Amino acid sequence: MTHNEKSKRSGSGSTAVRRYLVAYNVLSALGWSYVFFMASKHLSGLTHQYRAVTPSASPVATSGLKRILGSIPYIKTSAPVTTQTPSQIPPMLLPVFDRAKSTFAAVGWQTAVVQSFAALEVVHSLLGWVRSPVLTTAMQVASRLILVWGIAERFEAARVNPIYTSMILAWSITEIIRYFFYAANRLQLEPRWLLWLRYNTFYVLYPLGAGSEAALIFSTLPSHRAWDTWDYGRAVMFLIWWPGLYIMYTYMIKQRRKVLGSRTSNHSKSMKVT
């Protein structure tokens, strides 16, 4: 194999590109770490700023453009909604549940900004800096951007839904692990604990994240008025979310077998040699 072929396979043709990708992955991991910390702090009750749910006052990342966007069809924000606490919630969990309804007010715009930087991953794939398929990467990034900009930003029902909290927690934990894992690979490091987290935590985090995404989309579908084009679009998204989860879930299972299986095999061979 030639040097150029090796560079292409590694997804990095120069030292500058490798350093950039390390920096990008580390900064992305830190960004999601911040989101996770702030969301956890909010849920724990250590901050009282957003303890009460006030739907009409929930800050959004596009609040500065609200007047302009409000005149564009299908971008108008929905009417304020009220939230109720289900009677099935155990009393000891009521404070956490109530705070979960205002997680968007605590970390919504930060999440939107951090997630938006993932659009650079499509550029990395297009330039051949990483081995990820362009179409797959674009679809994954687009689905997240739709959630933060097309769903949470527009619909109050999504912003005050406790499911938003489970989605953000699943996203942040997944991305912290993923980005630190990629950064370590670029530095030719492979901590066993990070490898284990990368190829085991998805068993729980993927269904939790994707299930929360689908539930959040479903919560925005109107029940007391005629549906418009965007409503039908969200309904279609809700339906295709589940086969999408299946595809990603089974793909990660195969990757787990491939990566962890090969390392187990190599370890066994080395033991035989010694």
mmCIF file of C-alpha atoms in Angstrom:
data_model
loop_
_atom_site.group_PDB
_atom_site.id
_atom_site.type_symbol
_atom_site.label_atom_id
_atom_site.label_comp_id
_atom_site.label_asym_id
_atom_site.label_seq_id
_atom_site.Cartn_x
_atom_site.Cartn_y
_atom_site.Cartn_z
ATOM 1 C CA MET A 1 0.000 0.000 0.000
ATOM 2 C CA THR A 2 1.315 3.408 -0.981
ATOM 3 C CA HIS A 3 1.583 6.390 1.338
ATOM 4 C CA ASN A 4 -1.312 8.145 -0.455
ATOM 5 C CA GLU A 5 -3.537 5.093 -0.060
ATOM 6 C CA LYS A 6 -2.771 4.961 3.645
ATOM 7 C CA SER A 7 -3.600 8.651 3.962
ATOM 8 C CA LYS A 8 -6.867 8.159 2.159
ATOM 9 C CA ARG A 9 -7.843 5.246 4.352
ATOM 10 C CA SER A 10 -7.065 7.169 7.500
ATOM 11 C CA GLY A 11 -9.225 10.031 6.246
ATOM 12 C CA SER A 12 -6.411 12.539 6.683
ATOM 13 C CA GLY A 13 -4.048 13.655 3.950
ATOM 14 C CA SER A 14 -1.915 15.977 6.039
ATOM 15 C CA THR A 15 -0.794 16.759 9.559
ATOM 16 C CA ALA A 16 -2.793 19.994 9.444
ATOM 17 C CA VAL A 17 -6.004 18.120 8.653
ATOM 18 C CA ARG A 18 -5.342 15.613 11.423
ATOM 19 C CA ARG A 19 -4.767 18.391 13.944
ATOM 20 C CA TYR A 20 -7.889 20.174 12.800
ATOM 21 C CA LEU A 21 -9.980 17.004 13.208
ATOM 22 C CA VAL A 22 -8.547 16.409 16.671
ATOM 23 C CA ALA A 23 -9.422 19.975 17.650
ATOM 24 C CA TYR A 24 -12.899 19.693 16.105
ATOM 25 C CA ASN A 25 -13.688 16.463 17.932
ATOM 26 C CA VAL A 26 -12.336 17.687 21.269
ATOM 27 C CA LEU A 27 -14.247 20.972 21.049
ATOM 28 C CA SER A 28 -17.419 19.118 20.051
ATOM 29 C CA ALA A 29 -17.015 16.752 23.000
ATOM 30 C CA LEU A 30 -16.527 19.720 25.321
ATOM 31 C CA GLY A 31 -19.594 21.425 23.865
ATOM 32 C CA TRP A 32 -21.755 18.400 24.565
ATOM 33 C CA SER A 33 -20.154 18.051 27.994
ATOM 34 C CA TYR A 34 -21.342 21.577 28.744
ATOM 35 C CA VAL A 35 -24.877 20.735 27.573
ATOM 36 C CA PHE A 36 -24.897 17.590 29.713
ATOM 37 C CA PHE A 37 -23.578 19.457 32.751
ATOM 38 C CA MET A 38 -26.108 22.275 32.464
ATOM 39 C CA ALA A 39 -29.013 19.876 31.874
ATOM 40 C CA SER A 40 -27.962 17.727 34.837
ATOM 41 C CA LYS A 41 -27.547 20.795 37.018
ATOM 42 C CA HIS A 42 -31.002 21.974 36.035
ATOM 43 C CA LEU A 43 -32.615 18.597 36.771
ATOM 44 C CA SER A 44 -30.846 18.307 40.109
ATOM 45 C CA GLY A 45 -32.409 21.552 41.295
ATOM 46 C CA LEU A 46 -29.063 23.249 41.894
ATOM 47 C CA THR A 47 -30.314 26.142 39.798
ATOM 48 C CA HIS A 48 -33.673 27.808 40.369
ATOM 49 C CA GLN A 49 -33.735 30.058 37.335
ATOM 50 C CA TYR A 50 -36.027 27.827 35.241
ATOM 51 C CA ARG A 51 -37.792 25.847 37.925
ATOM 52 C CA ALA A 52 -41.216 27.160 36.969
ATOM 53 C CA VAL A 53 -42.552 26.369 33.499
ATOM 54 C CA THR A 54 -43.527 29.499 31.611
ATOM 55 C CA PRO A 55 -44.117 28.345 28.000
ATOM 56 C CA SER A 56 -44.571 31.755 26.436
ATOM 57 C CA ALA A 57 -41.293 32.947 27.951
ATOM 58 C CA SER A 58 -39.119 30.012 26.882
ATOM 59 C CA PRO A 59 -36.078 31.505 25.105
ATOM 60 C CA VAL A 60 -35.281 30.108 21.675
ATOM 61 C CA ALA A 61 -32.161 30.447 19.548
ATOM 62 C CA THR A 62 -34.127 32.249 16.851
ATOM 63 C CA SER A 63 -35.813 34.720 19.194
ATOM 64 C CA GLY A 64 -33.920 37.582 17.578
ATOM 65 C CA LEU A 65 -35.451 36.707 14.206
ATOM 66 C CA LYS A 66 -38.909 35.863 15.510
ATOM 67 C CA ARG A 67 -40.651 38.843 13.930
ATOM 68 C CA ILE A 68 -39.153 38.151 10.504
ATOM 69 C CA LEU A 69 -39.677 34.398 10.567
ATOM 70 C CA GLY A 70 -43.190 34.780 11.920
ATOM 71 C CA SER A 71 -44.364 36.145 8.586
ATOM 72 C CA ILE A 72 -43.111 33.108 6.634
ATOM 73 C CA PRO A 73 -45.573 30.210 6.105
ATOM 74 C CA TYR A 74 -44.823 27.013 8.097
ATOM 75 C CA ILE A 75 -42.359 28.848 10.342
ATOM 76 C CA LYS A 76 -44.878 30.641 12.525
ATOM 77 C CA THR A 77 -44.634 29.513 16.117
ATOM 78 C CA SER A 78 -47.542 27.580 17.530
ATOM 79 C CA ALA A 79 -49.809 28.987 20.198
ATOM 80 C CA PRO A 80 -48.617 28.692 23.783
ATOM 81 C CA VAL A 81 -49.556 25.444 25.475
ATOM 82 C CA THR A 82 -50.048 24.430 29.058
ATOM 83 C CA THR A 83 -48.464 21.398 30.683
ATOM 84 C CA GLN A 84 -49.972 19.042 33.197
ATOM 85 C CA THR A 85 -48.297 16.570 35.516
ATOM 86 C CA PRO A 86 -49.576 12.981 35.085
ATOM 87 C CA SER A 87 -51.073 11.529 38.241
ATOM 88 C CA GLN A 88 -49.011 8.358 37.749
ATOM 89 C CA ILE A 89 -45.764 10.142 38.624
ATOM 90 C CA PRO A 90 -44.543 9.119 42.109
ATOM 91 C CA PRO A 91 -44.516 12.090 44.507
ATOM 92 C CA MET A 92 -40.773 11.807 45.081
ATOM 93 C CA LEU A 93 -40.170 12.243 41.322
ATOM 94 C CA LEU A 94 -42.506 15.198 40.846
ATOM 95 C CA PRO A 95 -39.783 17.857 41.346
ATOM 96 C CA VAL A 96 -37.557 16.212 38.719
ATOM 97 C CA PHE A 97 -40.498 15.819 36.346
ATOM 98 C CA ASP A 98 -41.435 19.474 36.736
ATOM 99 C CA ARG A 99 -37.870 20.584 36.077
ATOM 100 C CA ALA A 100 -37.715 18.277 33.038
ATOM 101 C CA LYS A 101 -40.506 20.346 31.502
ATOM 102 C CA SER A 102 -38.268 23.419 31.498
ATOM 103 C CA THR A 103 -34.996 21.856 30.307
ATOM 104 C CA PHE A 104 -35.340 23.641 26.988
ATOM 105 C CA ALA A 105 -35.429 26.972 28.789
ATOM 106 C CA ALA A 106 -32.165 26.017 30.503
ATOM 107 C CA VAL A 107 -30.138 24.553 27.610
ATOM 108 C CA GLY A 108 -32.255 24.822 24.464
ATOM 109 C CA TRP A 109 -30.311 27.440 22.547
ATOM 110 C CA GLN A 110 -26.949 26.015 23.676
ATOM 111 C CA THR A 111 -28.000 22.609 22.358
ATOM 112 C CA ALA A 112 -29.044 24.112 19.027
ATOM 113 C CA VAL A 113 -25.697 25.867 18.603
ATOM 114 C CA VAL A 114 -23.581 22.844 19.574
ATOM 115 C CA GLN A 115 -25.602 20.519 17.350
ATOM 116 C CA SER A 116 -25.364 22.915 14.402
ATOM 117 C CA PHE A 117 -21.586 22.559 14.346
ATOM 118 C CA ALA A 118 -22.127 18.918 13.371
ATOM 119 C CA ALA A 119 -22.930 20.197 9.872
ATOM 120 C CA LEU A 120 -19.154 20.386 9.413
ATOM 121 C CA GLU A 121 -19.085 16.592 9.498
ATOM 122 C CA VAL A 122 -20.788 16.543 6.108
ATOM 123 C CA VAL A 123 -18.021 18.817 4.785
ATOM 124 C CA HIS A 124 -15.359 16.536 6.286
ATOM 125 C CA SER A 125 -16.921 13.575 4.505
ATOM 126 C CA LEU A 126 -17.205 15.435 1.194
ATOM 127 C CA LEU A 127 -13.515 16.395 1.367
ATOM 128 C CA GLY A 128 -12.493 12.825 2.131
ATOM 129 C CA TRP A 129 -11.053 13.728 5.521
ATOM 130 C CA VAL A 130 -13.088 10.987 7.186
ATOM 131 C CA ARG A 131 -14.288 7.608 5.969
ATOM 132 C CA SER A 132 -17.964 8.155 6.798
ATOM 133 C CA PRO A 133 -20.295 7.957 3.749
ATOM 134 C CA VAL A 134 -21.508 11.392 2.683
ATOM 135 C CA LEU A 135 -25.182 10.428 2.325
ATOM 136 C CA THR A 136 -25.368 8.622 5.678
ATOM 137 C CA THR A 137 -23.610 11.478 7.459
ATOM 138 C CA ALA A 138 -25.852 14.080 5.823
ATOM 139 C CA MET A 139 -29.006 12.191 6.805
ATOM 140 C CA GLN A 140 -27.905 11.808 10.423
ATOM 141 C CA VAL A 141 -26.928 15.450 10.759
ATOM 142 C CA ALA A 142 -30.087 16.647 8.984
ATOM 143 C CA SER A 143 -32.336 14.655 11.313
ATOM 144 C CA ARG A 144 -30.754 16.284 14.364
ATOM 145 C CA LEU A 145 -30.968 19.761 12.840
ATOM 146 C CA ILE A 146 -34.638 19.216 12.071
ATOM 147 C CA LEU A 147 -35.205 18.341 15.724
ATOM 148 C CA VAL A 148 -33.462 21.410 17.145
ATOM 149 C CA TRP A 149 -34.455 23.987 14.514
ATOM 150 C CA GLY A 150 -37.643 22.609 12.933
ATOM 151 C CA ILE A 151 -39.297 21.009 15.958
ATOM 152 C CA ALA A 152 -38.060 22.415 19.281
ATOM 153 C CA GLU A 153 -37.569 25.952 17.957
ATOM 154 C CA ARG A 154 -41.006 26.183 16.457
ATOM 155 C CA PHE A 155 -43.333 24.168 18.665
ATOM 156 C CA GLU A 156 -44.049 25.056 22.272
ATOM 157 C CA ALA A 157 -45.408 21.544 22.784
ATOM 158 C CA ALA A 158 -41.907 20.214 22.180
ATOM 159 C CA ARG A 159 -40.138 22.827 24.282
ATOM 160 C CA VAL A 160 -42.127 22.041 27.458
ATOM 161 C CA ASN A 161 -42.223 18.280 26.916
ATOM 162 C CA PRO A 162 -40.200 16.235 29.457
ATOM 163 C CA ILE A 163 -39.242 13.962 26.555
ATOM 164 C CA TYR A 164 -37.000 16.785 25.343
ATOM 165 C CA THR A 165 -34.905 16.150 28.445
ATOM 166 C CA SER A 166 -34.407 12.435 27.786
ATOM 167 C CA MET A 167 -33.470 13.253 24.204
ATOM 168 C CA ILE A 168 -30.855 15.814 25.245
ATOM 169 C CA LEU A 169 -29.335 13.515 27.862
ATOM 170 C CA ALA A 170 -29.106 10.631 25.378
ATOM 171 C CA TRP A 171 -27.602 12.912 22.719
ATOM 172 C CA SER A 172 -25.040 14.491 25.020
ATOM 173 C CA ILE A 173 -23.769 11.231 26.541
ATOM 174 C CA THR A 174 -23.570 9.617 23.097
ATOM 175 C CA GLU A 175 -21.717 12.552 21.567
ATOM 176 C CA ILE A 176 -19.289 13.000 24.455
ATOM 177 C CA ILE A 177 -18.202 9.390 24.035
ATOM 178 C CA ARG A 178 -18.194 9.504 20.231
ATOM 179 C CA TYR A 179 -16.204 12.701 19.830
ATOM 180 C CA PHE A 180 -13.603 11.787 22.450
ATOM 181 C CA PHE A 181 -13.310 8.371 20.794
ATOM 182 C CA TYR A 182 -12.685 9.966 17.383
ATOM 183 C CA ALA A 183 -10.172 12.408 18.851
ATOM 184 C CA ALA A 184 -8.288 9.546 20.507
ATOM 185 C CA ASN A 185 -8.200 7.644 17.217
ATOM 186 C CA ARG A 186 -6.717 10.639 15.444
ATOM 187 C CA LEU A 187 -4.019 10.723 18.094
ATOM 188 C CA GLN A 188 -3.499 6.961 17.570
ATOM 189 C CA LEU A 189 -4.715 6.272 21.092
ATOM 190 C CA GLU A 190 -7.219 3.605 22.030
ATOM 191 C CA PRO A 191 -8.148 3.527 25.724
ATOM 192 C CA ARG A 192 -9.955 0.287 26.517
ATOM 193 C CA TRP A 193 -12.561 2.035 28.641
ATOM 194 C CA LEU A 194 -13.396 4.472 25.845
ATOM 195 C CA LEU A 195 -13.619 1.640 23.314
ATOM 196 C CA TRP A 196 -15.960 -0.234 25.642
ATOM 197 C CA LEU A 197 -18.184 2.818 26.121
ATOM 198 C CA ARG A 198 -18.314 3.507 22.385
ATOM 199 C CA TYR A 199 -19.488 0.009 21.480
ATOM 200 C CA ASN A 200 -21.723 -0.812 24.470
ATOM 201 C CA THR A 201 -23.594 2.282 25.631
ATOM 202 C CA PHE A 202 -25.457 2.549 22.320
ATOM 203 C CA TYR A 203 -27.582 -0.431 23.367
ATOM 204 C CA VAL A 204 -29.423 1.927 25.737
ATOM 205 C CA LEU A 205 -28.677 5.387 24.356
ATOM 206 C CA TYR A 206 -29.751 4.809 20.745
ATOM 207 C CA PRO A 207 -33.295 3.594 21.562
ATOM 208 C CA LEU A 208 -33.629 6.271 24.259
ATOM 209 C CA GLY A 209 -32.486 9.050 21.928
ATOM 210 C CA ALA A 210 -34.364 7.977 18.811
ATOM 211 C CA GLY A 211 -37.473 7.081 20.788
ATOM 212 C CA SER A 212 -37.445 10.501 22.432
ATOM 213 C CA GLU A 213 -36.978 12.164 19.042
ATOM 214 C CA ALA A 214 -39.975 10.325 17.586
ATOM 215 C CA ALA A 215 -42.111 11.067 20.641
ATOM 216 C CA LEU A 216 -41.184 14.743 20.451
ATOM 217 C CA ILE A 217 -42.170 14.891 16.786
ATOM 218 C CA PHE A 218 -45.452 13.136 17.565
ATOM 219 C CA SER A 219 -46.221 15.609 20.352
ATOM 220 C CA THR A 220 -46.318 18.455 17.820
ATOM 221 C CA LEU A 221 -49.010 16.885 15.618
ATOM 222 C CA PRO A 222 -52.289 18.817 15.935
ATOM 223 C CA SER A 223 -55.394 17.081 17.279
ATOM 224 C CA HIS A 224 -57.927 19.938 17.182
ATOM 225 C CA ARG A 225 -57.470 21.405 13.722
ATOM 226 C CA ALA A 226 -56.971 20.402 10.088
ATOM 227 C CA TRP A 227 -53.456 19.327 9.179
ATOM 228 C CA ASP A 228 -51.300 21.392 6.845
ATOM 229 C CA THR A 229 -48.381 20.251 4.677
ATOM 230 C CA TRP A 230 -45.819 20.539 7.476
ATOM 231 C CA ASP A 231 -48.054 18.489 9.775
ATOM 232 C CA TYR A 232 -48.154 15.654 7.265
ATOM 233 C CA GLY A 233 -44.419 15.992 6.824
ATOM 234 C CA ARG A 234 -43.865 15.495 10.548
ATOM 235 C CA ALA A 235 -46.209 12.522 10.560
ATOM 236 C CA VAL A 236 -44.129 10.903 7.812
ATOM 237 C CA MET A 237 -40.974 11.674 9.786
ATOM 238 C CA PHE A 238 -42.485 9.966 12.831
ATOM 239 C CA LEU A 239 -43.177 6.833 10.799
ATOM 240 C CA ILE A 240 -39.740 6.604 9.165
ATOM 241 C CA TRP A 241 -37.932 7.268 12.458
ATOM 242 C CA TRP A 242 -38.462 3.675 13.587
ATOM 243 C CA PRO A 243 -36.948 1.872 10.569
ATOM 244 C CA GLY A 244 -34.149 4.448 10.746
ATOM 245 C CA LEU A 245 -33.480 3.437 14.344
ATOM 246 C CA TYR A 246 -33.460 -0.226 13.325
ATOM 247 C CA ILE A 247 -30.905 0.437 10.582
ATOM 248 C CA MET A 248 -28.588 2.406 12.866
ATOM 249 C CA TYR A 249 -29.039 -0.012 15.750
ATOM 250 C CA THR A 250 -28.207 -3.109 13.708
ATOM 251 C CA TYR A 251 -25.305 -1.265 12.055
ATOM 252 C CA MET A 252 -23.771 -0.486 15.441
ATOM 253 C CA ILE A 253 -24.244 -4.093 16.543
ATOM 254 C CA LYS A 254 -22.331 -5.259 13.458
ATOM 255 C CA GLN A 255 -19.631 -2.664 14.086
ATOM 256 C CA ARG A 256 -19.369 -3.826 17.689
ATOM 257 C CA ARG A 257 -18.849 -7.417 16.608
ATOM 258 C CA LYS A 258 -16.343 -6.318 14.000
ATOM 259 C CA VAL A 259 -14.284 -4.070 16.272
ATOM 260 C CA LEU A 260 -14.461 -5.885 19.582
ATOM 261 C CA GLY A 261 -14.402 -9.297 17.926
ATOM 262 C CA SER A 262 -11.200 -8.526 16.008
ATOM 263 C CA ARG A 263 -9.522 -7.249 19.149
ATOM 264 C CA THR A 264 -10.494 -10.365 21.090
ATOM 265 C CA SER A 265 -9.138 -12.516 18.287
ATOM 266 C CA ASN A 266 -5.865 -10.579 18.155
ATOM 267 C CA HIS A 267 -5.515 -10.786 21.932
ATOM 268 C CA SER A 268 -6.018 -14.562 21.832
ATOM 269 C CA LYS A 269 -3.401 -14.926 19.103
ATOM 270 C CA SER A 270 -0.892 -12.851 21.062
ATOM 271 C CA MET A 271 -1.493 -15.005 24.131
ATOM 272 C CA LYS A 272 -0.771 -18.135 22.100
ATOM 273 C CA VAL A 273 2.419 -16.661 20.704
ATOM 274 C CA THR A 274 3.718 -15.702 24.152
#
